[in-house]
Amino acid sequence: MITSIGEILVDIFIDNNQKTVLPGGAPFNLACNISSFGGKVFFYGAIGNDEEGKLLTNFINSKHISTRIDILQNRQTTEALVELINGERSFKFVRDLGADYCLNVSNIQNESILNSNIIHLGSLMLSKRKGRIFFFEACEYIHNNLKAKLSFDVNYRDDIFTSEDEAKKIFVEAIKQADIIKFTSEELELLSGEKDIRSALKSLLNEKQIAVVTLGEEGSIFYSNNKYIHVPTFKLKPVDTTGAGDAFYSYFLYELDKGLDINNDDEIISCLTKANVVGGLATQKKGAIDVVPTLEEIHNFLNNN
């Protein structure tokens, strides 16, 4: 079982004065995706008592995902304003009074979370002091009391931190806490100062940590204890890249939870090949929810390409 903890929010797309509001938030996307693959998943997050919060609550109820959602009276559901240019997206977050980072460590003592094999923590909370306190207290509790592996997706957003230097220090400390980490190649270079991916991974990680790196059109990389495997992908013209990284990583964690043998190179290559397909096909639809292919669609795509 996998538990995902962190931001749940609304993505707002404005195209030719047409406003579209969709559920979002990387950890929530990840939970929805894993559920779509048939995995067992639990999500913990916080929203405001507002119209956006009601939209998210109705969506959750329609999906039947196991959750703990804190509805905060004095906070607003976080919004991400999404701009699309040639399928590539940029975000502007509205969260001065956002609910997404107002989480409580005592709520980790939930039966579903306690029985999880993997606990995933989102990164958006790290930009706020209250969220950082929760993040590092949660890491300490998980390490000291649970057998679960701790997962972390860097998912770096430069516009929500006071400075790049502050963000880099926080993320480097957060990475040290995790057993499983997802990077983009750009995040690796930023945090390590190394242009070479292998050197960057070696500088940031210890021999026990597992990492995957997304490379866009170049595919992805698996890295652990100096094992470095690059898996190419299929090139697809994106409609919207929102949530593509979440889609890729959700499939990787799904396979890891099922028992992926990280000592078996063939299994790793098979897993990343499918995860690449998941990430690529997710770019063919707008938004980050309900965009991942089914297991059958992954199989059919690979058979036809």
C-alpha atoms as one frame of an Amber mdcrd trajectory, in Angstrom:
protein
   0.000   0.000   0.000   1.109   3.568  -0.755   0.210   6.703   1.175   0.565
  10.093  -0.515   0.659  13.245   1.626   0.672  16.872   0.540  -0.987  19.373
  -1.723  -4.455  18.976  -3.117  -5.574  22.022  -5.057  -7.391  23.231  -8.161
  -5.659  23.820 -11.491  -7.244  26.767 -13.301  -6.753  26.882 -17.078  -7.727
  30.048 -18.958  -7.824  29.724 -22.740  -9.449  32.449 -24.890 -11.376  33.714
 -21.857 -12.606  30.161 -21.230 -11.959  29.101 -17.626 -11.558  25.431 -16.780
 -11.137  24.308 -13.168  -9.736  20.825 -12.563  -8.505  18.887  -9.501  -4.736
  18.938  -9.035  -1.743  18.881  -6.727   1.174  16.521  -7.371   0.638  14.170
  -4.374  -3.101  14.020  -5.079  -2.457  13.362  -8.778  -0.121  10.562  -7.757
  -2.734   8.971  -5.490  -5.420   9.125  -8.190  -3.053   7.604 -10.745  -2.020
   4.714  -8.507  -5.676   4.005  -7.818  -6.316   3.971 -11.594  -3.642   1.299
 -12.025  -5.404  -0.821  -9.405  -2.973  -0.077  -6.607  -4.010   0.344  -2.995
  -3.518   3.971  -1.958  -4.386   6.469   0.783  -4.193  10.268   0.526  -3.885
  12.930   3.247  -4.250  16.639   2.475  -6.045  19.860   3.415  -8.496  22.174
   1.644 -10.533  25.256   2.506 -14.246  25.426   3.244 -15.005  27.124  -0.084
 -16.357  26.401  -3.567 -13.037  24.995  -4.766 -12.914  22.759  -1.708 -16.415
  21.493  -2.447 -15.369  20.730  -6.030 -12.471  18.647  -4.737 -14.645  16.893
  -2.147 -17.187  15.927  -4.822 -14.389  14.657  -7.052 -12.912  12.550  -4.248
 -16.334  11.068  -3.496 -16.752  10.138  -7.158 -13.388   8.369  -7.205 -13.820
   6.381  -3.969 -10.186   6.979  -2.990  -9.365   6.398   0.676  -8.508   9.797
   2.144  -8.159  11.984   5.189  -9.042  15.523   4.071  -8.813  18.319   6.632
 -11.330  21.072   5.807  -9.966  24.292   7.315 -12.358  27.115   8.134  -9.764
  29.917   8.169  -7.915  28.845   5.020  -8.579  28.821   1.281  -8.201  25.949
  -1.141  -4.930  26.513  -2.966  -5.157  27.477  -6.642  -2.633  26.927  -9.436
  -3.109  29.203 -12.434  -1.848  27.215 -15.419  -0.633  28.808 -18.646  -0.046
  26.572 -21.656   2.354  27.525 -24.454   2.783  24.862 -27.153   1.729  22.212
 -24.655   4.312  23.267 -22.042   2.883  24.593 -18.802   3.835  27.225 -16.255
   2.222  27.715 -12.846   1.384  30.660 -10.652   0.164  29.623  -7.206  -2.455
  31.500  -5.179  -1.840  30.375  -1.590  -1.086  33.227   0.853  -3.880  31.731
   2.952  -3.596  28.348   1.270  -4.694  25.201   3.048  -2.360  22.781   1.241
   0.569  23.072   3.695  -1.467  23.156   6.929  -1.089  19.503   7.888  -0.849
  17.812  11.280   1.676  15.102  12.182  -0.805  13.488  14.588  -2.924  12.585
  11.548  -0.156  10.305  10.280  -1.133   7.935  13.086  -3.872   6.572  10.824
  -4.283   2.832  10.343  -3.943   3.066   6.552  -0.764   5.138   6.791   0.742
   2.913   9.479   0.279  -0.132   7.211   1.777   1.453   4.089   4.894   0.123
   2.352   5.679   3.531   0.845   4.816   6.980   2.195   5.160   9.779  -0.342
   5.573  13.428   0.699   4.906  16.357  -1.608   7.283  19.297  -1.924   5.018
  22.343  -2.228   4.698  22.517   1.571   8.448  23.197   1.861   8.039  26.814
   0.746   6.094  27.715   3.920   7.459  27.540   7.474   4.387  25.683   8.732
   4.712  23.167   5.928   8.440  22.671   6.516   7.835  21.956  10.193   5.276
  19.306   9.228   7.556  17.796   6.569  10.560  17.241   8.796   8.501  16.173
  11.828   6.662  13.689   9.591   9.982  12.333   8.293  11.240  11.893  11.841
   8.054  10.096  12.897   8.117   7.795   9.857  11.793   6.903  10.309  11.439
   6.247  14.032   8.116   4.410  14.090   7.301   2.854  10.727   8.872   0.367
   8.336   7.662   2.243   5.283  10.054   3.666   2.689   9.821   7.434   2.351
   9.287   8.830  -1.151   9.894  12.426  -2.294   9.348  14.187  -5.621  11.467
  17.348  -5.843   8.921  19.092  -8.127  10.815  22.391  -7.775   8.880  25.665
  -8.187  11.126  28.729  -8.037   8.339  31.319  -7.702   7.137  30.148  -4.270
  10.448  30.572  -2.429  12.070  33.756  -1.154  15.291  32.967  -3.005  16.958
  30.211  -5.016  19.624  29.757  -2.336  16.961  29.239   0.343  15.134  26.724
  -1.825  18.307  24.766  -2.626  19.226  24.403   1.055  15.724  23.217   1.965
  15.532  20.701  -0.882  18.972  19.238  -0.212  17.916  18.609   3.404  14.597
  17.122   2.273  16.355  14.756  -0.150  18.493  13.416   2.703  15.313  12.233
   4.442  13.979  10.158   1.558  14.568   6.566   0.484  13.112   7.079  -3.001
  13.466  10.362  -4.910  12.275  11.670  -8.269  14.170  14.425 -10.103  14.090
  16.144 -13.450  17.494  16.673 -15.063  17.090  20.431 -14.510  16.431  19.938
 -10.793  19.497  17.735 -10.483  21.763  20.360 -12.016  20.265  23.137  -9.890
  20.636  21.275  -6.596  24.027  19.677  -7.229  25.773  22.236  -9.405  26.779
  19.336 -11.682  25.870  19.202 -15.382  26.632  15.489 -15.645  23.623  13.511
 -14.389  25.608  10.610 -12.968  27.913  12.983 -11.069  24.933  14.975  -9.808
  23.202  11.861  -8.469  26.372  10.620  -6.819  26.880  13.976  -5.092  23.337
  14.164  -3.684  22.541  10.562  -2.750  23.891   7.833  -0.504  24.274   4.193
  -1.538  20.937   3.151  -0.017  18.761   5.694  -1.815  16.828   5.012  -5.025
  16.319   7.722  -7.628  14.549   8.115 -10.939  15.171  11.044 -13.263  12.809
  12.198 -16.018  14.469  13.526 -19.182  11.467  14.545 -21.299  11.933  13.292
 -24.869  15.088  11.459 -23.824  13.267   9.058 -21.491  14.289   8.394 -17.898
  17.055   7.103 -15.645  17.153   4.714 -12.706  19.961   5.150 -10.172  20.860
   3.351  -6.954  24.221   2.448  -5.403  26.076   3.446  -8.596  23.700   1.400
 -10.798  22.767   3.741 -13.660  20.209   2.662 -16.267  18.939   4.957 -19.025
  15.673   3.941 -20.711  14.601   5.838 -23.880  11.000   6.743 -24.572   8.541
   7.173 -27.442   8.291  10.723 -28.790   4.790  12.185 -28.704   3.714  15.766
 -29.395   2.284  17.060 -26.092  -1.107  18.700 -25.710  -0.467  19.546 -22.044
   2.515  18.448 -19.936   0.723  19.163 -16.641   1.077  16.090 -14.444   3.322
  14.119 -16.824   5.999  13.730 -14.157   3.373  12.710 -11.606   2.074  10.116
 -14.066   5.550   8.672 -14.649   6.417   8.539 -10.949   3.067   7.119  -9.890
   3.639   4.121 -12.149   7.166   3.635 -10.835   5.933   3.660  -7.223   3.049
   1.348  -8.164   5.551  -1.212  -9.502   7.850  -0.715  -6.507   4.951  -1.363
  -4.132   4.107  -4.536  -6.088   7.617  -5.865  -5.529   9.837  -4.473  -8.288
  13.287  -6.043  -7.856  15.756  -3.161  -8.087  18.608  -5.670  -8.403  17.140
  -7.039 -11.632  18.079  -4.817 -14.575  15.454  -6.368 -16.877  12.698  -5.580
 -14.375  13.914  -1.994 -14.027  14.028  -1.495 -17.801  10.523  -2.954 -18.176
   9.179  -0.757 -15.393  10.717   2.469 -16.724   9.630   1.652 -20.275   6.026
   1.463 -19.055   6.439   4.513 -16.800   7.736   6.474 -19.808   4.652   5.430
 -21.781   2.411   6.507 -18.908   4.097   9.913 -18.728   3.978  10.355 -22.500
   0.328   9.391 -22.908  -0.600  11.667 -19.995   0.529  14.637 -22.118  -2.127
  13.839 -24.713  -4.920  15.193 -22.507  -5.448  18.478 -20.658  -5.005  18.538
 -16.885  -3.353  16.127 -14.482  -6.275  13.977 -13.302  -7.817  11.131 -15.312
  -5.047  11.373 -17.913  -3.069   8.173 -17.257  -3.638   5.130 -19.473  -4.982
   1.865 -18.116  -2.676  -1.125 -17.782  -4.318  -2.569 -20.907  -3.698   0.664
 -22.841  -0.024   0.606 -21.797   0.255  -2.998 -23.016  -1.488  -2.180 -26.326
   0.704   0.872 -26.914   3.896  -1.134 -26.426   2.631  -3.890 -28.731   1.902
  -1.367 -31.496   5.101   0.691 -31.245
